[in-house]
CSV table of C-alpha atoms in Angstrom, one decimal:
chain,number,residue,atom,x,y,z
A,1,MET,CA,68.9,-48.0,-51.7
A,2,SER,CA,68.8,-51.4,-53.8
A,3,THR,CA,68.9,-54.5,-51.8
A,4,GLY,CA,69.3,-56.9,-54.7
A,5,THR,CA,66.6,-58.6,-53.5
A,6,GLY,CA,63.4,-57.4,-55.1
A,7,GLU,CA,62.0,-55.9,-51.8
A,8,ALA,CA,60.1,-52.7,-51.9
A,9,ALA,CA,61.2,-49.7,-50.1
A,10,PRO,CA,58.0,-47.9,-48.2
A,11,HIS,CA,57.2,-44.5,-49.4
A,12,VAL,CA,58.9,-44.6,-52.5
A,13,PRO,CA,56.7,-42.3,-55.3
A,14,VAL,CA,56.1,-43.9,-58.4
A,15,VAL,CA,54.0,-43.4,-61.6
A,16,ALA,CA,52.4,-46.2,-63.6
A,17,LEU,CA,51.1,-45.4,-66.9
A,18,VAL,CA,49.4,-48.4,-68.3
A,19,GLY,CA,47.2,-49.4,-71.3
A,20,PRO,CA,46.6,-51.4,-74.4
A,21,THR,CA,49.2,-51.9,-76.9
A,22,ALA,CA,49.5,-49.6,-79.7
A,23,VAL,CA,47.8,-46.9,-77.7
A,24,GLY,CA,50.9,-44.6,-77.7
A,25,LYS,CA,52.4,-45.5,-73.7
A,26,SER,CA,56.0,-45.2,-74.8
A,27,ALA,CA,56.1,-42.1,-76.7
A,28,VAL,CA,53.7,-40.3,-73.8
A,29,ALA,CA,56.1,-41.8,-71.2
A,30,GLU,CA,59.3,-40.6,-72.6
A,31,LEU,CA,57.7,-37.1,-72.6
A,32,LEU,CA,56.7,-37.0,-68.9
A,33,ALA,CA,60.4,-38.7,-68.3
A,34,LEU,CA,61.5,-36.0,-69.9
A,35,VAL,CA,59.7,-33.1,-68.2
A,36,ARG,CA,59.3,-34.9,-64.4
A,37,GLY,CA,63.0,-36.0,-64.1
A,38,ALA,CA,61.8,-39.6,-64.6
A,39,GLU,CA,63.6,-42.7,-65.6
A,40,ILE,CA,61.2,-45.6,-67.4
A,41,VAL,CA,60.7,-49.0,-65.9
A,42,SER,CA,59.4,-51.3,-68.9
A,43,ALA,CA,56.5,-53.8,-67.6
A,44,ASP,CA,56.1,-55.3,-71.2
A,45,SER,CA,56.6,-59.3,-71.0
A,46,MET,CA,58.1,-59.7,-74.3
A,47,GLN,CA,60.7,-56.8,-74.3
A,48,ILE,CA,62.4,-58.5,-71.4
A,49,TYR,CA,64.0,-60.7,-74.3
A,50,ARG,CA,67.4,-59.5,-75.9
A,51,GLY,CA,66.9,-59.4,-79.9
A,52,MET,CA,63.6,-59.3,-80.0
A,53,ASP,CA,62.9,-55.6,-80.7
A,54,ILE,CA,60.8,-54.9,-83.8
A,55,GLY,CA,57.8,-57.2,-83.1
A,56,THR,CA,58.0,-56.2,-79.3
A,57,ALA,CA,58.0,-52.5,-80.6
A,58,LYS,CA,61.1,-52.1,-78.3
A,59,PRO,CA,62.3,-48.4,-78.1
A,60,PRO,CA,65.6,-48.5,-80.2
A,61,ALA,CA,68.6,-47.8,-78.0
A,62,GLU,CA,69.7,-45.0,-80.2
A,63,GLU,CA,66.0,-42.9,-80.1
A,64,ARG,CA,65.9,-42.9,-76.3
A,65,ARG,CA,66.3,-39.8,-74.6
A,66,VAL,CA,65.8,-40.9,-71.4
A,67,PRO,CA,67.1,-44.0,-69.2
A,68,TYR,CA,65.0,-47.3,-69.8
A,69,HIS,CA,65.2,-50.5,-67.4
A,70,CYS,CA,64.1,-53.8,-67.7
A,71,LEU,CA,64.6,-54.4,-71.1
A,72,ASP,CA,66.8,-57.3,-72.6
A,73,LEU,CA,67.2,-59.0,-69.5
A,74,VAL,CA,67.3,-62.6,-70.8
A,75,ASP,CA,67.5,-64.6,-74.5
A,76,PRO,CA,64.4,-65.8,-75.9
A,77,GLY,CA,63.1,-68.9,-74.4
A,78,THR,CA,64.7,-68.6,-71.2
A,79,PRO,CA,62.3,-69.7,-68.3
A,80,PHE,CA,60.8,-66.2,-66.9
A,81,SER,CA,57.7,-65.2,-64.6
A,82,ALA,CA,56.0,-62.2,-62.7
A,83,ALA,CA,57.9,-63.0,-59.7
A,84,LEU,CA,61.5,-62.5,-61.8
A,85,PHE,CA,60.0,-59.5,-62.8
A,86,GLN,CA,58.8,-58.5,-59.3
A,87,THR,CA,62.6,-59.0,-58.3
A,88,ALA,CA,64.1,-56.9,-61.5
A,89,ALA,CA,61.5,-54.1,-61.5
A,90,ARG,CA,61.7,-53.4,-57.6
A,91,ASP,CA,65.9,-53.6,-57.6
A,92,ALA,CA,65.2,-50.8,-60.6
A,93,ILE,CA,62.8,-48.9,-58.6
A,94,ALA,CA,64.8,-48.8,-55.8
A,95,ASP,CA,68.0,-47.7,-57.8
A,96,ILE,CA,66.2,-45.0,-59.5
A,97,ALA,CA,64.6,-43.6,-56.5
A,98,GLY,CA,68.0,-43.8,-54.8
A,99,ARG,CA,69.6,-41.4,-57.3
A,100,GLY,CA,67.0,-39.0,-56.7
A,101,ALA,CA,64.9,-39.8,-60.0
A,102,LEU,CA,61.4,-40.5,-60.2
A,103,PRO,CA,60.4,-44.2,-61.6
A,104,LEU,CA,57.8,-44.2,-64.1
A,105,LEU,CA,56.8,-47.9,-64.9
A,106,CYS,CA,55.0,-48.2,-68.3
A,107,GLY,CA,53.4,-51.1,-69.7
A,108,GLY,CA,50.7,-53.4,-71.1
A,109,THR,CA,51.7,-56.7,-69.3
A,110,GLY,CA,49.0,-56.1,-66.6
A,111,LEU,CA,50.4,-59.2,-64.3
A,112,TYR,CA,53.8,-57.8,-64.4
A,113,VAL,CA,52.3,-54.5,-63.7
A,114,ARG,CA,51.0,-55.6,-60.5
A,115,ALA,CA,53.7,-57.9,-59.2
A,116,ALA,CA,56.2,-54.6,-59.6
A,117,LEU,CA,54.0,-52.4,-57.7
A,118,ASP,CA,51.4,-54.4,-55.4
A,119,ARG,CA,51.8,-56.3,-52.1
A,120,TRP,CA,52.2,-59.5,-54.0
A,121,GLU,CA,54.3,-62.5,-52.2
A,122,PHE,CA,55.8,-65.1,-54.8
A,123,PRO,CA,56.3,-68.5,-53.0
A,124,ALA,CA,59.5,-70.5,-53.7
A,125,GLY,CA,59.3,-72.3,-56.9
A,126,ASP,CA,57.7,-69.4,-58.7
A,127,SER,CA,59.5,-70.1,-62.2
A,128,ALA,CA,60.3,-73.2,-64.0
A,129,THR,CA,61.7,-76.0,-62.3
A,130,PRO,CA,62.5,-79.5,-63.0
A,131,GLU,CA,59.9,-80.6,-60.3
A,132,ARG,CA,57.2,-78.6,-62.7
A,133,ALA,CA,58.6,-80.5,-65.8
A,134,GLY,CA,57.8,-83.6,-64.0
A,135,LEU,CA,54.4,-82.7,-63.1
A,136,GLU,CA,54.0,-81.5,-66.5
A,137,ALA,CA,55.0,-84.9,-68.0
A,138,GLU,CA,52.6,-86.5,-65.3
A,139,ALA,CA,49.5,-84.4,-66.5
A,140,ALA,CA,50.1,-85.5,-70.1
A,141,ARG,CA,50.5,-89.1,-69.1
A,142,ILE,CA,47.2,-89.6,-66.7
A,143,GLY,CA,45.4,-86.4,-67.8
A,144,PRO,CA,43.9,-83.0,-66.3
A,145,GLU,CA,40.8,-84.7,-64.4
A,146,ALA,CA,43.4,-87.0,-62.4
A,147,MET,CA,45.9,-83.9,-61.6
A,148,HIS,CA,43.2,-81.9,-60.5
A,149,ALA,CA,41.8,-84.8,-58.1
A,150,ARG,CA,45.1,-85.2,-56.9
A,151,LEU,CA,45.0,-81.3,-55.7
A,152,THR,CA,41.8,-82.0,-54.2
A,153,ALA,CA,43.2,-84.0,-52.0
A,154,LEU,CA,46.0,-81.7,-51.1
A,155,ASP,CA,44.6,-78.4,-51.2
A,156,PRO,CA,40.4,-78.6,-51.9
A,157,GLN,CA,40.4,-74.7,-51.2
A,158,ALA,CA,42.7,-74.2,-54.3
A,159,ALA,CA,41.2,-77.1,-56.3
A,160,ALA,CA,37.8,-75.4,-55.8
A,161,LEU,CA,39.0,-72.2,-57.5
A,162,ILE,CA,40.5,-74.1,-60.4
A,163,HIS,CA,38.7,-75.7,-63.5
A,164,PRO,CA,39.6,-79.3,-63.8
A,165,SER,CA,40.6,-78.7,-67.3
A,166,ASN,CA,43.1,-76.1,-66.6
A,167,VAL,CA,46.3,-77.9,-66.3
A,168,ARG,CA,48.7,-75.0,-66.0
A,169,ARG,CA,47.2,-73.7,-62.8
A,170,THR,CA,46.4,-76.9,-61.2
A,171,ILE,CA,50.2,-77.5,-61.9
A,172,ARG,CA,51.2,-74.3,-60.1
A,173,ALA,CA,48.6,-75.1,-57.1
A,174,LEU,CA,50.6,-78.7,-56.7
A,175,GLU,CA,53.8,-76.9,-56.8
A,176,MET,CA,53.1,-74.5,-54.1
A,177,ALA,CA,51.4,-77.5,-52.0
A,178,ALA,CA,54.6,-79.3,-52.1
A,179,HIS,CA,56.5,-76.1,-50.9
A,180,GLY,CA,53.9,-75.5,-47.8
A,181,ALA,CA,52.0,-72.6,-49.7
A,182,SER,CA,48.5,-72.2,-50.8
A,183,TYR,CA,46.9,-71.2,-54.2
A,184,ALA,CA,43.7,-70.1,-52.7
A,185,ALA,CA,45.6,-67.8,-50.2
A,186,GLN,CA,47.8,-66.3,-52.9
A,187,ALA,CA,44.6,-65.8,-55.3
A,188,ARG,CA,42.9,-63.8,-51.9
A,189,ALA,CA,46.1,-61.5,-52.0
A,190,PHE,CA,46.1,-60.9,-55.6
A,191,ALA,CA,42.3,-59.9,-55.1
A,192,ARG,CA,43.6,-57.0,-53.0
A,193,ARG,CA,44.7,-54.1,-54.5
A,194,GLU,CA,47.2,-52.3,-52.2
A,195,SER,CA,50.3,-50.9,-53.8
A,196,VAL,CA,53.6,-51.0,-51.8
A,197,TYR,CA,54.9,-47.7,-53.3
A,198,GLU,CA,53.2,-44.2,-53.5
A,199,THR,CA,51.9,-45.0,-56.7
A,200,VAL,CA,49.8,-42.6,-59.2
A,201,TRP,CA,48.1,-44.9,-61.7
A,202,LEU,CA,47.3,-43.3,-64.9
A,203,GLY,CA,45.9,-45.2,-68.0
A,204,MET,CA,45.7,-44.5,-71.7
A,205,THR,CA,42.9,-45.6,-73.9
A,206,MET,CA,41.2,-44.6,-77.2
A,207,GLU,CA,38.4,-45.3,-79.3
A,208,ARG,CA,38.3,-49.2,-80.3
A,209,GLU,CA,38.0,-48.9,-84.0
A,210,LEU,CA,40.9,-46.3,-84.1
A,211,LEU,CA,43.2,-48.4,-81.5
A,212,TYR,CA,42.7,-51.3,-84.1
A,213,GLN,CA,43.6,-49.2,-87.0
A,214,ARG,CA,46.8,-48.2,-85.2
A,215,ILE,CA,47.7,-52.0,-84.5
A,216,ASP,CA,47.1,-52.7,-87.8
A,217,SER,CA,49.4,-49.8,-89.0
A,218,ARG,CA,52.1,-50.6,-86.7
A,219,VAL,CA,52.3,-54.4,-87.5
A,220,ASP,CA,52.8,-52.9,-91.2
A,221,ALA,CA,55.6,-50.8,-90.1
A,222,MET,CA,57.2,-53.5,-88.0
A,223,MET,CA,57.4,-56.0,-91.6
A,224,GLU,CA,58.6,-52.8,-93.3
A,225,SER,CA,61.4,-52.3,-90.6
A,226,GLY,CA,62.3,-55.8,-90.9
A,227,LEU,CA,60.6,-58.0,-88.7
A,228,MET,CA,60.9,-60.6,-91.1
A,229,HIS,CA,64.7,-60.5,-91.2
A,230,GLU,CA,64.4,-60.5,-87.2
A,231,VAL,CA,62.7,-63.4,-87.2
A,232,GLU,CA,65.3,-65.4,-89.6
A,233,HIS,CA,68.2,-64.1,-87.6
A,234,LEU,CA,66.6,-65.2,-84.2
A,235,LEU,CA,65.9,-68.9,-85.5
A,236,GLU,CA,69.4,-69.0,-87.0
A,237,ALA,CA,70.6,-68.1,-83.5
A,238,GLY,CA,68.6,-71.1,-82.0
A,239,PHE,CA,65.7,-69.4,-80.5
A,240,ARG,CA,62.8,-71.4,-82.1
A,241,ASN,CA,61.1,-72.1,-78.7
A,242,GLY,CA,60.9,-68.6,-77.6
A,243,LEU,CA,59.3,-67.4,-80.8
A,244,THR,CA,56.7,-70.1,-81.1
A,245,ALA,CA,55.6,-69.6,-77.6
A,246,SER,CA,52.2,-69.0,-77.3
A,247,GLN,CA,52.3,-65.2,-76.3
A,248,ALA,CA,55.3,-64.4,-78.9
A,249,ILE,CA,52.9,-62.7,-81.3
A,250,GLY,CA,54.6,-61.2,-84.4
A,251,TYR,CA,57.1,-64.1,-84.2
A,252,LYS,CA,55.2,-67.4,-84.0
A,253,GLU,CA,52.9,-66.6,-86.8
A,254,LEU,CA,56.1,-65.9,-88.9
A,255,VAL,CA,58.1,-68.6,-88.2
A,256,PRO,CA,56.2,-70.9,-90.6
A,257,VAL,CA,56.6,-68.4,-93.3
A,258,VAL,CA,60.2,-68.6,-92.7
A,259,GLU,CA,60.3,-72.4,-92.2
A,260,GLY,CA,58.0,-73.7,-94.7
A,261,GLY,CA,57.1,-71.1,-97.3
A,262,ALA,CA,53.5,-70.4,-95.5
A,263,ASP,CA,51.7,-67.4,-97.0
A,264,ILE,CA,53.2,-64.0,-95.7
A,265,ASP,CA,50.1,-62.0,-96.1
A,266,GLU,CA,47.9,-64.4,-94.1
A,267,ALA,CA,50.9,-64.6,-91.6
A,268,VAL,CA,50.5,-60.6,-91.1
A,269,ASP,CA,46.8,-60.7,-91.1
A,270,ALA,CA,47.2,-63.4,-88.5
A,271,ILE,CA,49.2,-60.9,-86.4
A,272,LYS,CA,47.0,-58.5,-86.7
A,273,ARG,CA,44.0,-60.3,-85.4
A,274,ALA,CA,45.9,-61.5,-82.4
A,275,THR,CA,47.4,-58.0,-81.4
A,276,ARG,CA,43.9,-56.7,-81.8
A,277,ARG,CA,42.6,-59.6,-79.2
A,278,TYR,CA,45.8,-59.2,-76.8
A,279,ALA,CA,44.7,-55.1,-76.6
A,280,LYS,CA,40.6,-56.3,-75.8
A,281,ARG,CA,42.3,-58.6,-73.1
A,282,GLN,CA,44.4,-55.7,-71.8
A,283,LEU,CA,41.7,-53.1,-71.4
A,284,THR,CA,39.5,-55.7,-69.6
A,285,TRP,CA,42.0,-56.3,-67.2
A,286,PHE,CA,43.2,-52.7,-66.7
A,287,ARG,CA,39.7,-51.4,-66.6
A,288,SER,CA,38.8,-53.6,-63.6
A,289,ASP,CA,41.4,-51.6,-61.4
A,290,PRO,CA,39.8,-48.8,-59.9
A,291,ARG,CA,42.8,-47.0,-58.9
A,292,ILE,CA,43.7,-45.8,-62.3
A,293,ARG,CA,43.0,-42.3,-63.7
A,294,TRP,CA,42.1,-43.0,-67.6
A,295,LEU,CA,43.0,-40.6,-70.2
A,296,ASP,CA,41.2,-41.0,-73.6
A,297,ALA,CA,43.8,-40.3,-76.5
A,298,THR,CA,41.5,-40.2,-79.0
A,299,GLY,CA,42.5,-38.0,-81.9
A,300,LEU,CA,45.5,-36.8,-79.8
A,301,ASP,CA,49.4,-37.0,-80.5
A,302,ALA,CA,52.0,-37.8,-78.2
A,303,ALA,CA,52.8,-34.3,-77.1
A,304,ARG,CA,48.6,-33.4,-76.3
A,305,SER,CA,48.3,-37.0,-74.6
A,306,ALA,CA,51.4,-35.7,-72.6
A,307,GLU,CA,50.1,-32.5,-71.6
A,308,ALA,CA,46.5,-34.0,-70.7
A,309,ALA,CA,48.6,-36.6,-68.6
A,310,LEU,CA,50.8,-34.1,-66.9
A,311,GLY,CA,47.5,-32.1,-65.9
A,312,LEU,CA,46.1,-35.5,-64.3
A,313,LEU,CA,49.3,-35.7,-62.5
A,314,GLU,CA,49.0,-32.3,-61.2
A,315,SER,CA,45.3,-32.8,-60.0
A,316,LEU,CA,46.6,-36.1,-58.2
A,317,LYS,CA,49.5,-34.3,-56.9
A,318,ALA,CA,51.7,-36.6,-58.3
A,319,PRO,CA,55.3,-37.2,-57.0
A,320,GLN,CA,58.0,-35.3,-59.3
A,321,THR,CA,61.4,-34.1,-59.9
A,322,GLY,CA,63.2,-31.7,-61.7
A,323,ARG,CA,59.7,-30.2,-62.9
A,324,PRO,CA,59.0,-26.6,-63.6
A,325,GLU,CA,56.5,-24.8,-61.5
A,326,PRO,CA,52.9,-25.1,-62.2
A,327,GLY,CA,52.2,-23.0,-65.5
A,328,THR,CA,55.7,-23.3,-66.7
A,329,TRP,CA,55.4,-26.8,-68.4
A,330,ARG,CA,57.1,-27.0,-71.8
A,331,LEU,CA,57.2,-30.2,-73.3
A,332,PRO,CA,60.4,-31.3,-75.3
A,333,THR,CA,60.2,-31.3,-79.1
A,334,PRO,CA,60.0,-35.2,-80.2
A,335,GLY,CA,62.3,-36.0,-82.1
């Protein structure tokens, strides 16, 4: 069924499980996949990187009980984008559905989730290019306001949507204008919430303080599992630029510890704070989507959360494969 082009096939059923980091999505997704005959498509912008395992909470290969897709796509630091993820995710969904299984997209990167499932079209050049590098150099030379003035002359509607100090979006809009596309038109399309699949949207949340406690505990567990050694290995392999990227929470804070003897306790505290801020942004993103049915996992373990999610799926008449008749569900024992 896959065309290799990232095109979405009509009438393909998909379940999406979204929510903030550390809320327990991965464990619940795997239980749902076991019961529903599904395979998991990861929608995590950091789990696409090979070797970045502990710090991204990537499910260890030896512990996965169902097939996973869209993990380990590229090396750290390799330019990647929502457009490239759209192609990879849609090819995976087509492959899963073509084998009679249910695609279950699970993740917390809202942009990637919507790129995979919604009717978004990315114009040519929606990834790092020499043209972009030239625009970035020009912006560094003449400043953001001059770049924004240039955009105003080329595409005033796009310029009206972008703050003059937002260099990244200004450059993106200039790239699009050079390819005959409009940032403003794309922004209007992104505002629409229209899935290209028969998607059932589930969201996991929990009481904020409990979520923050889980984040802190998970960071501590990552350190105990060898996150520092993972950072050292990746630095030795030459992936410093990827580890110090702004989105590489858990890695960029430890690089100064490895390279310059920065205080490790302060670095761990910084990871926890950055992760809590990220979780807050994730919740804001997903709560703006009225399609999502929310499951409050406060006080629930993975099995009970999965039972609640199964009940939601049943009430929504969600797609399924290989599931027993209602009333005969038996969740597999974790482990």
